[in-house]
Short mmCIF file of C-alpha atoms in Angstrom, two decimals:
data_model
loop_
_atom_site.label_atom_id
_atom_site.label_comp_id
_atom_site.label_asym_id
_atom_site.label_seq_id
_atom_site.Cartn_x
_atom_site.Cartn_y
_atom_site.Cartn_z
CA UNK S 1 26.93 -3.88 1.26
CA UNK S 2 29.44 -1.42 -0.25
CA UNK S 3 26.68 0.81 -1.57
CA UNK S 4 24.83 0.57 1.72
CA UNK S 5 27.97 1.72 3.53
CA UNK S 6 28.30 4.58 1.08
CA UNK S 7 24.88 5.76 2.19
CA UNK S 8 25.24 5.11 5.89
CA UNK S 9 28.60 6.78 6.43
CA UNK S 10 30.08 6.86 9.94
CA UNK S 11 28.99 10.45 10.51
CA UNK S 12 25.40 9.59 9.57
CA UNK S 13 25.30 6.49 11.77
CA UNK S 14 26.81 8.42 14.66
CA UNK S 15 24.53 11.46 14.42
CA UNK S 16 21.51 9.31 13.64
CA UNK S 17 21.99 7.37 16.82
CA UNK S 18 23.19 10.19 19.04
CA UNK S 19 21.57 13.32 17.68
CA UNK S 20 22.83 16.71 18.86
CA UNK S 21 20.57 19.60 19.80
CA UNK S 22 17.61 17.29 20.32
CA UNK S 23 14.79 18.96 22.22
CA UNK S 24 12.82 22.17 22.23
CA UNK S 25 14.01 25.73 22.76
CA UNK S 26 12.10 27.76 25.28
CA UNK S 27 11.00 31.07 23.85
CA UNK S 28 12.01 30.06 20.34
CA UNK S 29 11.61 32.76 17.72
CA UNK S 30 10.29 30.25 15.22
CA UNK S 31 9.15 26.65 15.35
CA UNK S 32 7.75 24.64 12.49
CA UNK S 33 6.79 21.01 12.13
CA UNK S 34 7.25 19.07 8.91
CA UNK S 35 5.78 15.71 8.05
CA UNK S 36 6.62 13.11 5.44
CA UNK S 37 3.36 11.46 4.42
CA UNK S 38 5.24 8.65 2.68
CA UNK S 39 6.61 7.24 5.89
CA UNK S 40 4.85 9.10 8.69
CA UNK S 41 8.07 10.67 9.99
CA UNK S 42 7.85 14.10 11.57
CA UNK S 43 10.33 16.71 12.67
CA UNK S 44 9.88 19.97 14.58
CA UNK S 45 12.62 22.54 14.26
CA UNK S 46 13.13 25.39 16.76
CA UNK S 47 15.02 28.52 15.91
CA UNK S 48 16.15 31.37 18.13
CA UNK S 49 17.23 34.39 16.18
CA UNK S 50 18.59 37.79 16.97
CA UNK S 51 17.91 39.99 13.97
CA UNK S 52 19.41 38.13 11.04
CA UNK S 53 21.58 35.94 13.23
CA UNK S 54 20.66 32.41 14.21
CA UNK S 55 21.56 32.04 17.85
CA UNK S 56 20.35 28.52 18.46
CA UNK S 57 18.73 25.68 16.49
CA UNK S 58 17.22 22.47 17.84
CA UNK S 59 14.81 19.78 16.73
CA UNK S 60 12.49 17.05 17.97
CA UNK S 61 10.71 14.26 16.20
CA UNK S 62 10.92 10.72 15.02
CA UNK S 63 12.39 9.40 11.86
CA UNK S 64 14.90 7.18 10.18
CA UNK S 65 18.64 7.42 10.67
CA UNK S 66 18.97 9.59 7.60
CA UNK S 67 16.46 12.21 8.66
CA UNK S 68 17.61 12.29 12.30
CA UNK S 69 21.26 12.56 11.26
CA UNK S 70 20.38 15.27 8.77
CA UNK S 71 18.50 17.21 11.45
CA UNK S 72 21.32 16.83 13.94
CA UNK S 73 23.99 17.96 11.47
CA UNK S 74 21.75 20.77 10.27
CA UNK S 75 21.43 22.18 13.77
CA UNK S 76 25.21 21.98 14.23
CA UNK S 77 25.83 23.64 10.91
CA UNK S 78 23.33 26.48 11.19
CA UNK S 79 23.87 27.61 14.78
CA UNK S 80 25.67 30.95 14.77
CA UNK S 81 25.10 31.67 11.08
CA UNK S 82 23.10 34.43 9.49
CA UNK S 83 19.81 33.59 7.82
CA UNK S 84 21.42 34.44 4.49
CA UNK S 85 24.24 31.97 5.09
CA UNK S 86 21.72 29.38 6.21
CA UNK S 87 19.78 29.70 3.01
CA UNK S 88 22.97 29.33 0.96
CA UNK S 89 23.95 26.18 2.82
CA UNK S 90 20.43 24.86 2.42
CA UNK S 91 20.57 25.47 -1.33
CA UNK S 92 23.92 23.73 -1.73
CA UNK S 93 22.91 20.86 0.49
CA UNK S 94 19.69 20.42 -1.49
CA UNK S 95 21.62 20.38 -4.75
CA UNK S 96 24.18 17.94 -3.42
CA UNK S 97 21.76 15.31 -2.07
CA UNK S 98 19.92 15.33 -5.36
CA UNK S 99 22.88 15.34 -7.73
CA UNK S 100 25.59 13.71 -5.62
CA UNK S 101 28.00 16.50 -6.67
CA UNK S 102 30.00 18.14 -3.97
CA UNK S 103 30.74 21.68 -5.10
CA UNK S 104 33.55 23.57 -3.50
CA UNK S 105 31.76 26.89 -3.48
CA UNK S 106 30.64 26.43 0.05
CA UNK S 107 32.14 24.39 2.85
CA UNK S 108 29.50 21.84 3.79
CA UNK S 109 31.71 20.20 6.42
CA UNK S 110 30.19 17.07 7.90
CA UNK S 111 27.11 17.49 5.74
CA UNK S 112 29.23 16.13 2.89
CA UNK S 113 28.50 12.70 4.42
CA UNK S 114 25.19 12.88 2.57
CA UNK S 115 26.75 12.93 -0.87
CA UNK S 116 26.11 9.18 -1.30
CA UNK S 117 22.37 9.57 -0.98
CA UNK S 118 21.80 10.65 -4.58
CA UNK S 119 22.11 6.97 -5.52
CA UNK S 120 19.10 6.27 -3.30
CA UNK S 121 16.47 8.62 -4.72
CA UNK S 122 13.77 7.23 -2.40
CA UNK S 123 15.81 8.41 0.57
CA UNK S 124 16.59 11.96 -0.61
CA UNK S 125 13.37 13.13 0.95
CA UNK S 126 14.46 11.72 4.32
CA UNK S 127 17.62 13.85 4.24
CA UNK S 128 15.67 16.95 3.23
CA UNK S 129 12.84 16.55 5.75
CA UNK S 130 14.32 18.63 8.60
CA UNK S 131 15.52 21.26 6.12
CA UNK S 132 11.98 21.65 4.85
CA UNK S 133 11.19 23.21 8.22
CA UNK S 134 13.79 25.87 7.47
CA UNK S 135 12.18 26.81 4.17
CA UNK S 136 10.07 29.70 5.49
CA UNK S 137 13.01 31.27 7.35
CA UNK S 138 15.57 30.91 4.63
CA UNK S 139 13.21 31.69 1.77
CA UNK S 140 14.69 28.82 -0.18
CA UNK S 141 12.68 27.73 -3.16
CA UNK S 142 12.16 24.13 -4.07
CA UNK S 143 14.84 22.56 -6.23
CA UNK S 144 12.47 20.45 -8.30
CA UNK Z 1 7.28 -22.79 -9.67
CA UNK Z 2 9.98 -20.15 -9.66
CA UNK Z 3 10.96 -20.91 -13.22
CA UNK Z 4 7.45 -19.87 -14.32
CA UNK Z 5 8.38 -16.28 -13.45
CA UNK Z 6 10.85 -14.69 -15.89
CA UNK Z 7 11.70 -11.82 -13.52
CA UNK Z 8 13.72 -14.16 -11.34
CA UNK Z 9 16.30 -14.41 -14.09
CA UNK Z 10 17.24 -10.89 -13.08
CA UNK Z 11 20.05 -10.10 -10.71
CA UNK Z 12 19.93 -7.08 -8.40
CA UNK Z 13 23.38 -5.73 -7.60
CA UNK Z 14 24.86 -9.03 -8.74
CA UNK Z 15 22.60 -11.00 -6.42
CA UNK Z 16 19.61 -13.19 -7.20
CA UNK Z 17 16.41 -11.22 -6.65
CA UNK Z 18 14.54 -12.16 -3.48
CA UNK Z 19 11.07 -10.70 -3.73
CA UNK Z 20 9.06 -10.44 -0.51
CA UNK Z 21 6.53 -7.82 -1.57
CA UNK Z 22 3.74 -9.84 -3.16
CA UNK Z 23 1.09 -8.15 -1.00
CA UNK Z 24 1.96 -4.99 -2.87
CA UNK Z 25 1.99 -6.64 -6.27
CA UNK Z 26 2.81 -10.20 -7.27
CA UNK Z 27 5.26 -11.11 -9.99
CA UNK Z 28 3.75 -12.39 -13.24
CA UNK Z 29 4.10 -15.89 -14.63
CA UNK Z 30 5.14 -16.39 -18.24
CA UNK Z 31 1.58 -17.49 -19.09
CA UNK Z 32 0.18 -14.09 -18.12
CA UNK Z 33 2.91 -12.10 -19.87
CA UNK Z 34 2.50 -14.22 -23.01
CA UNK Z 35 -1.29 -13.96 -22.99
CA UNK Z 36 -1.15 -10.14 -22.83
CA UNK Z 37 1.54 -9.96 -25.54
CA UNK Z 38 -0.25 -12.47 -27.72
CA UNK Z 39 -3.51 -10.54 -27.50
CA UNK Z 40 -1.79 -7.41 -28.77
CA UNK Z 41 0.08 -9.35 -31.43
CA UNK Z 42 -2.77 -11.38 -32.84
CA UNK Z 43 -6.19 -10.34 -31.57
CA UNK Z 44 -6.13 -6.64 -30.66
CA UNK Z 45 -9.39 -4.82 -31.38
CA UNK Z 46 -12.14 -3.17 -29.39
CA UNK Z 47 -14.90 -5.13 -27.69
CA UNK Z 48 -18.68 -4.93 -28.17
CA UNK Z 49 -18.31 -2.45 -31.01
CA UNK Z 50 -16.98 -3.75 -34.28
CA UNK Z 51 -18.91 -6.03 -36.57
CA UNK Z 52 -15.75 -7.49 -38.01
CA UNK Z 53 -14.09 -10.77 -37.18
CA UNK Z 54 -11.33 -9.47 -34.87
CA UNK Z 55 -13.71 -7.48 -32.70
CA UNK Z 56 -16.04 -10.47 -32.45
CA UNK Z 57 -13.13 -12.60 -31.35
CA UNK Z 58 -11.92 -10.04 -28.78
CA UNK Z 59 -15.45 -9.76 -27.41
CA UNK Z 60 -15.67 -13.52 -27.08
CA UNK Z 61 -12.39 -13.71 -25.14
CA UNK Z 62 -13.45 -10.75 -23.00
CA UNK Z 63 -16.82 -12.22 -22.07
CA UNK Z 64 -15.42 -15.73 -21.63
CA UNK Z 65 -13.04 -14.25 -19.03
CA UNK Z 66 -15.97 -12.65 -17.23
CA UNK Z 67 -17.53 -16.09 -17.04
CA UNK Z 68 -14.21 -17.56 -15.86
CA UNK Z 69 -14.11 -15.02 -13.02
CA UNK Z 70 -17.70 -15.78 -12.09
CA UNK Z 71 -16.80 -19.42 -11.72
CA UNK Z 72 -13.55 -18.64 -9.92
CA UNK Z 73 -15.27 -16.71 -7.12
CA UNK Z 74 -18.52 -18.73 -7.36
CA UNK Z 75 -20.79 -15.83 -8.24
CA UNK Z 76 -24.24 -16.68 -9.48
CA UNK Z 77 -24.21 -14.81 -12.77
CA UNK Z 78 -21.60 -13.32 -15.08
CA UNK Z 79 -23.43 -9.97 -15.12
CA UNK Z 80 -22.52 -9.62 -11.45
CA UNK Z 81 -18.88 -9.27 -12.50
CA UNK Z 82 -17.89 -5.66 -13.30
CA UNK Z 83 -14.44 -4.88 -14.72
CA UNK Z 84 -12.70 -1.95 -13.04
CA UNK Z 85 -9.12 -0.70 -12.71
CA UNK Z 86 -8.53 -2.37 -9.37
CA UNK Z 87 -9.80 -2.76 -5.82
CA UNK Z 88 -9.58 0.98 -5.21
CA UNK Z 89 -11.82 1.80 -8.15
CA UNK Z 90 -14.25 -0.96 -7.20
CA UNK Z 91 -14.66 0.49 -3.71
CA UNK Z 92 -14.96 4.03 -5.07
CA UNK Z 93 -17.61 2.84 -7.50
CA UNK Z 94 -19.76 1.43 -4.71
CA UNK Z 95 -19.04 4.29 -2.29
CA UNK Z 96 -20.00 6.93 -4.85
CA UNK Z 97 -23.11 5.29 -6.30
CA UNK Z 98 -24.38 3.74 -3.08
CA UNK Z 99 -23.73 6.98 -1.24
CA UNK Z 100 -25.63 9.00 -3.81
CA UNK Z 101 -28.67 6.77 -3.66
CA UNK Z 102 -28.88 5.46 -0.11
CA UNK Z 103 -26.85 7.54 2.36
CA UNK Z 104 -28.51 10.45 4.11
CA UNK Z 105 -27.70 12.86 6.91
CA UNK Z 106 -27.28 11.05 10.23
CA UNK Z 107 -26.66 7.65 8.63
CA UNK Z 108 -23.61 5.59 9.45
CA UNK Z 109 -21.05 3.59 7.47
CA UNK Z 110 -19.13 0.97 9.41
CA UNK Z 111 -15.52 0.06 8.60
CA UNK Z 112 -12.71 -1.37 10.73
CA UNK Z 113 -9.49 -0.20 12.30
CA UNK Z 114 -7.42 -2.47 10.04
CA UNK Z 115 -8.59 -1.07 6.71
CA UNK Z 116 -6.30 0.06 3.91
CA UNK Z 117 -6.69 3.75 3.07
CA UNK Z 118 -8.62 2.68 -0.02
CA UNK Z 119 -11.36 1.26 2.20
CA UNK Z 120 -11.36 4.32 4.48
CA UNK Z 121 -11.06 7.43 2.34
CA UNK Z 122 -13.86 6.71 -0.20
CA UNK Z 123 -16.28 6.21 2.72
CA UNK Z 124 -15.00 9.29 4.48
CA UNK Z 125 -15.69 11.24 1.30
CA UNK Z 126 -19.23 9.84 1.12
CA UNK Z 127 -19.83 10.68 4.77
CA UNK Z 128 -18.57 14.22 4.26
CA UNK Z 129 -20.72 14.63 1.19
CA UNK Z 130 -23.90 13.19 2.70
CA UNK Z 131 -23.55 14.35 6.31
CA UNK Z 132 -23.16 10.76 7.51
CA UNK Z 133 -20.84 9.34 10.14
CA UNK Z 134 -17.99 6.87 9.83
CA UNK Z 135 -17.92 4.23 12.58
CA UNK Z 136 -14.98 1.97 13.30
CA UNK Z 137 -14.85 -1.67 14.44
CA UNK Z 138 -11.85 -1.85 16.80
CA UNK Z 139 -9.00 -4.34 16.57
CA UNK Z 140 -8.28 -6.52 19.63
CA UNK Z 141 -4.86 -6.93 21.22
CA UNK Z 142 -4.51 -10.22 19.38
CA UNK Z 143 -4.91 -8.15 16.19
CA UNK Z 144 -8.32 -9.50 15.21
CA UNK Z 145 -11.60 -7.70 14.67
CA UNK Z 146 -13.62 -7.26 17.82
CA UNK Z 147 -16.81 -9.03 16.82
CA UNK Z 148 -18.76 -8.15 19.97
CA UNK Z 149 -18.13 -4.50 19.26
CA UNK Z 150 -18.99 -5.04 15.60
CA UNK Z 151 -22.37 -6.44 16.57
CA UNK Z 152 -23.08 -3.45 18.80
CA UNK Z 153 -21.95 -1.00 16.12
CA UNK Z 154 -24.39 -2.31 13.52
CA UNK Z 155 -27.51 -0.33 14.27
CA UNK Z 156 -30.57 1.04 12.55
CA UNK Z 157 -28.46 3.94 11.38
CA UNK Z 158 -25.89 1.70 9.63
CA UNK Z 159 -26.22 1.85 5.87
CA UNK Z 160 -23.28 -0.34 4.87
CA UNK Z 161 -20.43 -2.33 6.36
CA UNK Z 162 -17.11 -2.27 4.47
CA UNK Z 163 -14.49 -4.66 5.69
CA UNK Z 164 -11.24 -6.18 4.50
CA UNK Z 165 -11.10 -9.93 3.95
CA UNK Z 166 -7.38 -10.09 4.75
CA UNK Z 167 -5.35 -7.34 6.43
CA UNK Z 168 -2.50 -6.17 4.20
CA UNK Z 169 -0.40 -5.41 7.27
CA UNK Z 170 -1.16 -8.26 9.65
CA UNK Z 171 -2.27 -10.98 7.25
CA UNK Z 172 -5.24 -11.65 9.53
CA UNK Z 173 -8.08 -13.43 7.72
CA UNK Z 174 -11.26 -11.82 9.00
CA UNK Z 175 -14.47 -13.76 9.73
CA UNK Z 176 -16.26 -12.10 6.85
CA UNK Z 177 -19.03 -14.67 6.80
CA UNK Z 178 -19.92 -14.00 10.43
CA UNK Z 179 -19.84 -10.25 9.91
CA UNK Z 180 -22.11 -10.62 6.89
CA UNK Z 181 -24.52 -12.64 9.02
CA UNK Z 182 -24.53 -9.99 11.74
CA UNK Z 183 -25.10 -7.23 9.20
CA UNK Z 184 -27.78 -9.08 7.26
CA UNK Z 185 -29.75 -9.67 10.46
CA UNK Z 186 -30.23 -5.93 10.42
CA UNK Z 187 -30.60 -5.78 6.63
CA UNK Z 188 -27.31 -3.98 6.17
CA UNK Z 189 -25.29 -4.79 3.02
CA UNK Z 190 -21.60 -5.70 3.25
CA UNK Z 191 -18.71 -4.82 0.96
CA UNK Z 192 -15.57 -6.92 1.24
CA UNK Z 193 -12.13 -5.67 0.20
CA UNK Z 194 -10.61 -8.85 -1.19
CA UNK Z 195 -7.35 -7.40 -2.53
CA UNK Z 196 -5.20 -9.61 -0.29
CA UNK Z 197 -7.44 -12.66 -0.40
CA UNK Z 198 -8.08 -13.65 -4.00
CA UNK Z 199 -5.30 -15.83 -5.34
CA UNK Z 200 -4.15 -16.64 -1.81
CA UNK Z 201 -7.18 -18.24 -0.17
CA UNK Z 202 -10.29 -19.77 -1.71
CA UNK Z 203 -12.96 -17.11 -2.19
CA UNK Z 204 -16.60 -18.08 -2.63
CA UNK Z 205 -18.81 -14.99 -2.67
CA UNK Z 206 -21.99 -17.02 -2.41
CA UNK Z 207 -20.72 -18.78 0.69
CA UNK Z 208 -19.55 -15.48 2.21
CA UNK Z 209 -22.92 -14.05 1.21
CA UNK Z 210 -21.39 -10.59 0.89
CA UNK Z 211 -23.16 -8.02 -1.26
CA UNK Z 212 -20.03 -6.58 -2.88
CA UNK Z 213 -16.57 -8.03 -3.28
CA UNK Z 214 -13.63 -6.08 -4.71
CA UNK Z 215 -10.25 -7.35 -5.87
CA UNK Z 216 -7.27 -6.54 -8.11
CA UNK Z 217 -5.69 -8.61 -10.85
CA UNK Z 218 -2.12 -7.56 -10.13
CA UNK Z 219 -2.12 -8.96 -6.61
CA UNK Z 220 -3.05 -12.41 -7.91
CA UNK Z 221 -0.40 -12.81 -10.63
CA UNK Z 222 -2.31 -10.80 -13.27
CA UNK Z 223 -1.31 -7.49 -14.82
CA UNK Z 224 -1.78 -4.05 -13.28
CA UNK Z 225 -4.72 -1.87 -14.23
CA UNK Z 226 -7.44 -4.47 -14.07
CA UNK Z 227 -9.69 -5.41 -11.19
CA UNK Z 228 -13.11 -6.77 -10.44
CA UNK Z 229 -16.16 -5.63 -8.58
CA UNK Z 230 -18.59 -8.39 -7.79
CA UNK Z 231 -22.01 -7.16 -6.75
CA UNK Z 232 -25.20 -9.08 -6.14
CA UNK Z 233 -27.41 -8.22 -9.09
CA UNK Z 234 -30.20 -6.97 -6.80
CA UNK Z 235 -27.78 -4.32 -5.53
CA UNK Z 236 -26.07 -3.50 -8.81
CA UNK Z 237 -29.46 -2.96 -10.42
CA UNK Z 238 -30.45 -0.48 -7.72
CA UNK Z 239 -27.27 1.58 -8.01
CA UNK Z 240 -27.00 4.50 -10.42
CA UNK Z 241 -24.18 4.44 -13.03
CA UNK Z 242 -20.68 5.44 -11.90
CA UNK Z 243 -19.13 7.07 -14.96
CA UNK Z 244 -20.87 8.22 -18.11
CA UNK Z 245 -19.62 7.43 -21.59
CA UNK Z 246 -19.70 4.84 -24.31
CA UNK Z 247 -20.75 1.26 -23.62
CA UNK Z 248 -22.78 2.14 -20.49
CA UNK Z 249 -25.75 3.44 -22.50
CA UNK Z 250 -28.66 2.07 -24.50
CA UNK Z 251 -29.88 5.21 -26.14
CA UNK Z 252 -28.61 8.78 -25.99
CA UNK Z 253 -30.42 11.94 -26.99
CA UNK Z 254 -29.64 15.41 -25.72
CA UNK Z 255 -32.77 15.23 -23.59
CA UNK Z 256 -32.35 11.84 -22.03
CA UNK Z 257 -30.12 8.79 -21.85
CA UNK Z 258 -31.18 5.29 -20.99
CA UNK Z 259 -28.56 3.12 -19.37
CA UNK Z 260 -27.29 -0.24 -20.44
CA UNK Z 261 -27.94 -3.50 -18.60
CA UNK Z 262 -25.60 -5.08 -16.10
CA UNK Z 263 -22.65 -5.20 -16.04
CA UNK Z 264 -22.16 -2.68 -18.88
CA UNK Z 265 -23.94 0.06 -16.96
CA UNK Z 266 -20.76 0.31 -14.87
CA UNK Z 267 -18.24 -0.10 -17.68
CA UNK Z 268 -18.05 3.25 -19.44
CA UNK Z 269 -15.32 3.63 -22.04
CA UNK Z 270 -12.99 1.11 -23.63
CA UNK Z 271 -11.93 -1.32 -20.91
CA UNK Z 272 -8.45 -2.72 -20.28
CA UNK Z 273 -9.04 -5.61 -22.67
CA UNK Z 274 -5.47 -6.91 -22.55
CA UNK Z 275 -5.65 -6.68 -18.77
CA UNK Z 276 -8.78 -8.82 -18.79
CA UNK Z 277 -7.01 -11.34 -21.00
CA UNK Z 278 -4.07 -11.36 -18.55
CA UNK Z 279 -6.43 -11.77 -15.62
CA UNK Z 280 -7.98 -14.77 -17.35
CA UNK Z 281 -4.52 -16.27 -17.78
CA UNK Z 282 -3.73 -15.54 -14.12
CA UNK Z 283 -6.87 -17.39 -13.04
CA UNK Z 284 -5.89 -20.33 -15.25
CA UNK Z 285 -2.44 -20.30 -13.70
CA UNK Z 286 -3.70 -20.14 -10.10
CA UNK Z 287 -6.24 -22.87 -10.87
CA UNK Z 288 -3.56 -25.04 -12.44
CA UNK Z 289 -1.34 -24.75 -9.36
CA UNK Z 290 -4.39 -25.27 -7.17
CA UNK Z 291 -5.90 -23.24 -4.32
CA UNK Z 292 -4.94 -25.81 -1.68
CA UNK Z 293 -1.28 -26.17 -2.65
CA UNK Z 294 -0.99 -22.36 -2.80
CA UNK Z 295 -2.45 -21.96 0.66
CA UNK Z 296 -0.34 -24.81 2.04
CA UNK Z 297 2.82 -23.28 0.59
CA UNK Z 298 2.07 -19.84 2.05
CA UNK Z 299 1.22 -21.35 5.44
CA UNK Z 300 4.48 -23.27 5.50
CA UNK Z 301 6.48 -20.16 4.61
CA UNK Z 302 4.52 -18.18 7.20
CA UNK Z 303 5.37 -20.66 9.95
CA UNK Z 304 8.99 -20.89 8.85
CA UNK Z 305 9.28 -17.12 8.48
CA UNK Z 306 7.73 -16.36 11.86
CA UNK Z 307 10.08 -18.83 13.54
CA UNK Z 308 13.11 -17.43 11.72
CA UNK Z 309 12.26 -13.84 12.61
CA UNK Z 310 11.37 -14.64 16.23
CA UNK Z 311 14.78 -16.22 16.68
CA UNK Z 312 16.42 -12.85 16.01
CA UNK Z 313 16.76 -10.88 19.24
CA UNK Z 314 15.21 -7.43 18.89
CA UNK Z 315 12.63 -8.42 16.28
CA UNK Z 316 9.01 -7.82 17.19
CA UNK Z 317 6.26 -9.36 15.05
CA UNK Z 318 2.78 -7.80 14.80
CA UNK Z 319 -0.28 -9.99 14.45
CA UNK Z 320 0.16 -13.63 15.30
CA UNK Z 321 -3.35 -14.95 14.98
CA UNK Z 322 -3.69 -18.51 13.74
CA UNK Z 323 -5.80 -17.64 10.77
CA UNK Z 324 -3.37 -15.75 8.56
CA UNK Z 325 -2.11 -15.51 5.00
CA UNK Z 326 1.56 -15.22 4.12
CA UNK Z 327 2.15 -11.72 5.48
CA UNK Z 328 4.49 -10.86 8.37
CA UNK Z 329 4.85 -7.35 9.77
CA UNK Z 330 7.73 -6.71 12.12
CA UNK Z 331 10.15 -4.16 13.46
CA UNK Z 332 13.79 -4.44 14.37
CA UNK Z 333 14.15 -2.63 17.68
CA UNK Z 334 15.84 0.76 17.58
CA UNK Z 335 16.08 0.68 13.79
CA UNK Z 336 13.67 2.61 11.61
CA UNK Z 337 11.85 0.35 9.06
CA UNK Z 338 13.18 2.45 6.17
CA UNK Z 339 16.76 1.85 7.26
CA UNK Z 340 16.06 -1.89 7.45
CA UNK Z 341 14.48 -1.72 3.99
CA UNK Z 342 17.42 0.10 2.41
CA UNK Z 343 19.89 -2.29 4.06
CA UNK Z 344 18.01 -5.36 2.79
CA UNK Z 345 17.80 -3.83 -0.67
CA UNK Z 346 21.59 -3.73 -0.66
CA UNK Z 347 21.45 -7.49 -0.10
CA UNK Z 348 19.10 -7.98 -3.06
CA UNK Z 349 16.04 -8.49 -0.85
CA UNK Z 350 12.90 -6.50 -1.66
CA UNK Z 351 10.60 -5.88 1.29
CA UNK Z 352 8.02 -3.20 1.98
CA UNK Z 353 8.50 -0.67 4.75
CA UNK Z 354 6.37 2.15 6.06
CA UNK Z 355 2.72 2.51 6.99
CA UNK Z 356 1.41 0.30 4.16
CA UNK Z 357 -1.46 2.75 3.49
CA UNK Z 358 -2.82 1.92 6.96
CA UNK Z 359 -2.00 4.95 9.09
CA UNK Z 360 -4.88 4.37 11.56
CA UNK Z 361 -3.74 0.78 12.13
CA UNK Z 362 -0.15 1.98 12.66
CA UNK Z 363 -1.45 4.29 15.36
CA UNK Z 364 -3.25 1.37 16.98
CA UNK Z 365 -0.03 -0.67 16.86
CA UNK Z 366 1.86 2.30 18.29
CA UNK Z 367 4.44 2.53 15.51
CA UNK Z 368 5.20 4.90 12.65
CA UNK Z 369 5.64 2.00 10.29
CA UNK Z 370 6.69 -1.61 10.04
CA UNK Z 371 8.78 -3.84 7.83
CA UNK Z 372 6.57 -6.24 5.94
CA UNK Z 373 7.38 -9.41 4.10
CA UNK Z 374 4.68 -11.11 2.07
CA UNK Z 375 4.90 -14.36 0.16
CA UNK Z 376 3.97 -15.54 -3.29
CA UNK Z 377 4.07 -19.02 -4.73
CA UNK Z 378 7.64 -18.45 -5.93
CA UNK Z 379 9.17 -17.84 -2.50
CA UNK Z 380 11.27 -20.49 -0.77
CA UNK Z 381 12.53 -21.35 2.69
CA UNK Z 382 16.09 -20.73 1.49
CA UNK Z 383 15.10 -17.14 0.76
CA UNK Z 384 13.83 -16.80 4.33
CA UNK Z 385 17.19 -18.12 5.56
CA UNK Z 386 18.90 -15.44 3.51
CA UNK Z 387 16.57 -12.82 4.94
CA UNK Z 388 17.45 -13.95 8.44
CA UNK Z 389 21.19 -13.71 7.73
CA UNK Z 390 20.69 -10.25 6.22
CA UNK Z 391 18.63 -9.07 9.19
CA UNK Z 392 21.32 -10.22 11.61
CA UNK Z 393 23.81 -8.29 9.54
CA UNK Z 394 21.54 -5.24 9.61
CA UNK Z 395 21.21 -5.48 13.36
CA UNK Z 396 24.98 -5.56 13.78
CA UNK Z 397 25.40 -2.73 11.32
CA UNK Z 398 22.89 -0.38 12.95
CA UNK Z 399 23.34 -1.42 16.58
CA UNK Z 400 27.07 -1.96 16.34
CA UNK Z 401 28.02 1.67 16.69
CA UNK Z 402 25.84 2.21 19.75
#
């Protein structure tokens, strides 16, 4: 139970059950859908940009608590950032969910709730699913 | 029974292992593990090749196991038993060779909506390759095959019917014998995917009258990497070889090769000899326990499990036909199956979650995935009680914050 709680931290439970920025964006600059063939979960991310600035991010889809919470927190985190900042956050987040190490270089805020997931390697992909949709915009290369 | 399986000495996170994923792969009894180890320790050598004592002995064990399997599934002759890697390879073998020889543009292959991907994709590949069409027998709302539709779908164009004996998601035991009758009326051969049947219910291929029957060793208490394709000799003789190599030939020159007799024509390369030995031990084990007691035990657990799960508010069970093996698919409302699976894992309970390699069936059921528990002869009612307690805890955990 203790390990389970470490994975499903309050923030994850809360965002997983009441996701923010859920829905489409009319006249989105970008929209991409990602799919996890292992479980059948899918997530579509919408992005409205103004030059290099991300004005608005939203998502739709179905998935487990981990992937929904990750999508919700991602949209909160990336709104108002530049694409460059977004790709840095993405890179740190990716490194953290895989290694479990929280590095201080960048403030991950609520996303730090995902630091327990490294102990559940089968679920790392769930946390990364919505971020995969950001890959083309942030030009982030795969970690593995 | 439980003490026959050394893995249950293990603790997971300090808790006794509760294993509810036998439909994926069963645990192995000591007899099987010992037989495999003992073969490597005392008898290891290649089969059908060496003239020396060890090789002769290995060949004898190997062929005696073939005969044991023949008897176990009531085939007519041992040469109708082909060793393969598993059910998937068995189906691919038939799909590839049958497709090459008999399937032409405009022909049809008939499968069902409740097939595992391994009984869908090989046929899809054949259809793509030969310009044929894949037809699907629908599943009724009571999660059984729609036999009226099946009868209509078998036409002059149908070249083969491939159907699962037992659904790996629903546990439904399909009326394979009736389907074979329907197909044979129109001279269409039938392949049966027996991965979830053998070792759980009595299988008699002569009674079923199917033309091909595929199953895996590791789902019936044997080791991984070994499986069986049964084929009626009339069919196996007509099919071209699957893979080329050693063992499957009589004579090779650079101009021409003549192929070996059945079953060796389909057994290119050195087989999984230790796997065959383990499979033989698994059959001995299952026979010793007895087909009826096994089935009775699974039925009892099924009834107990369905009642336990139904008593939990918010649990929905899929597939409640009377004729089932020990498989229960369910969802816990408003909780994704993967979250249920991870939670139960934290309680030392191993279940399977996801689409179970049956994406088309998931679509029919209207879900992304399910939680699945499946029983083996080592499972107990106490374990189901623990599952129920854990599921109640999971429900509180995930619904609590709502």
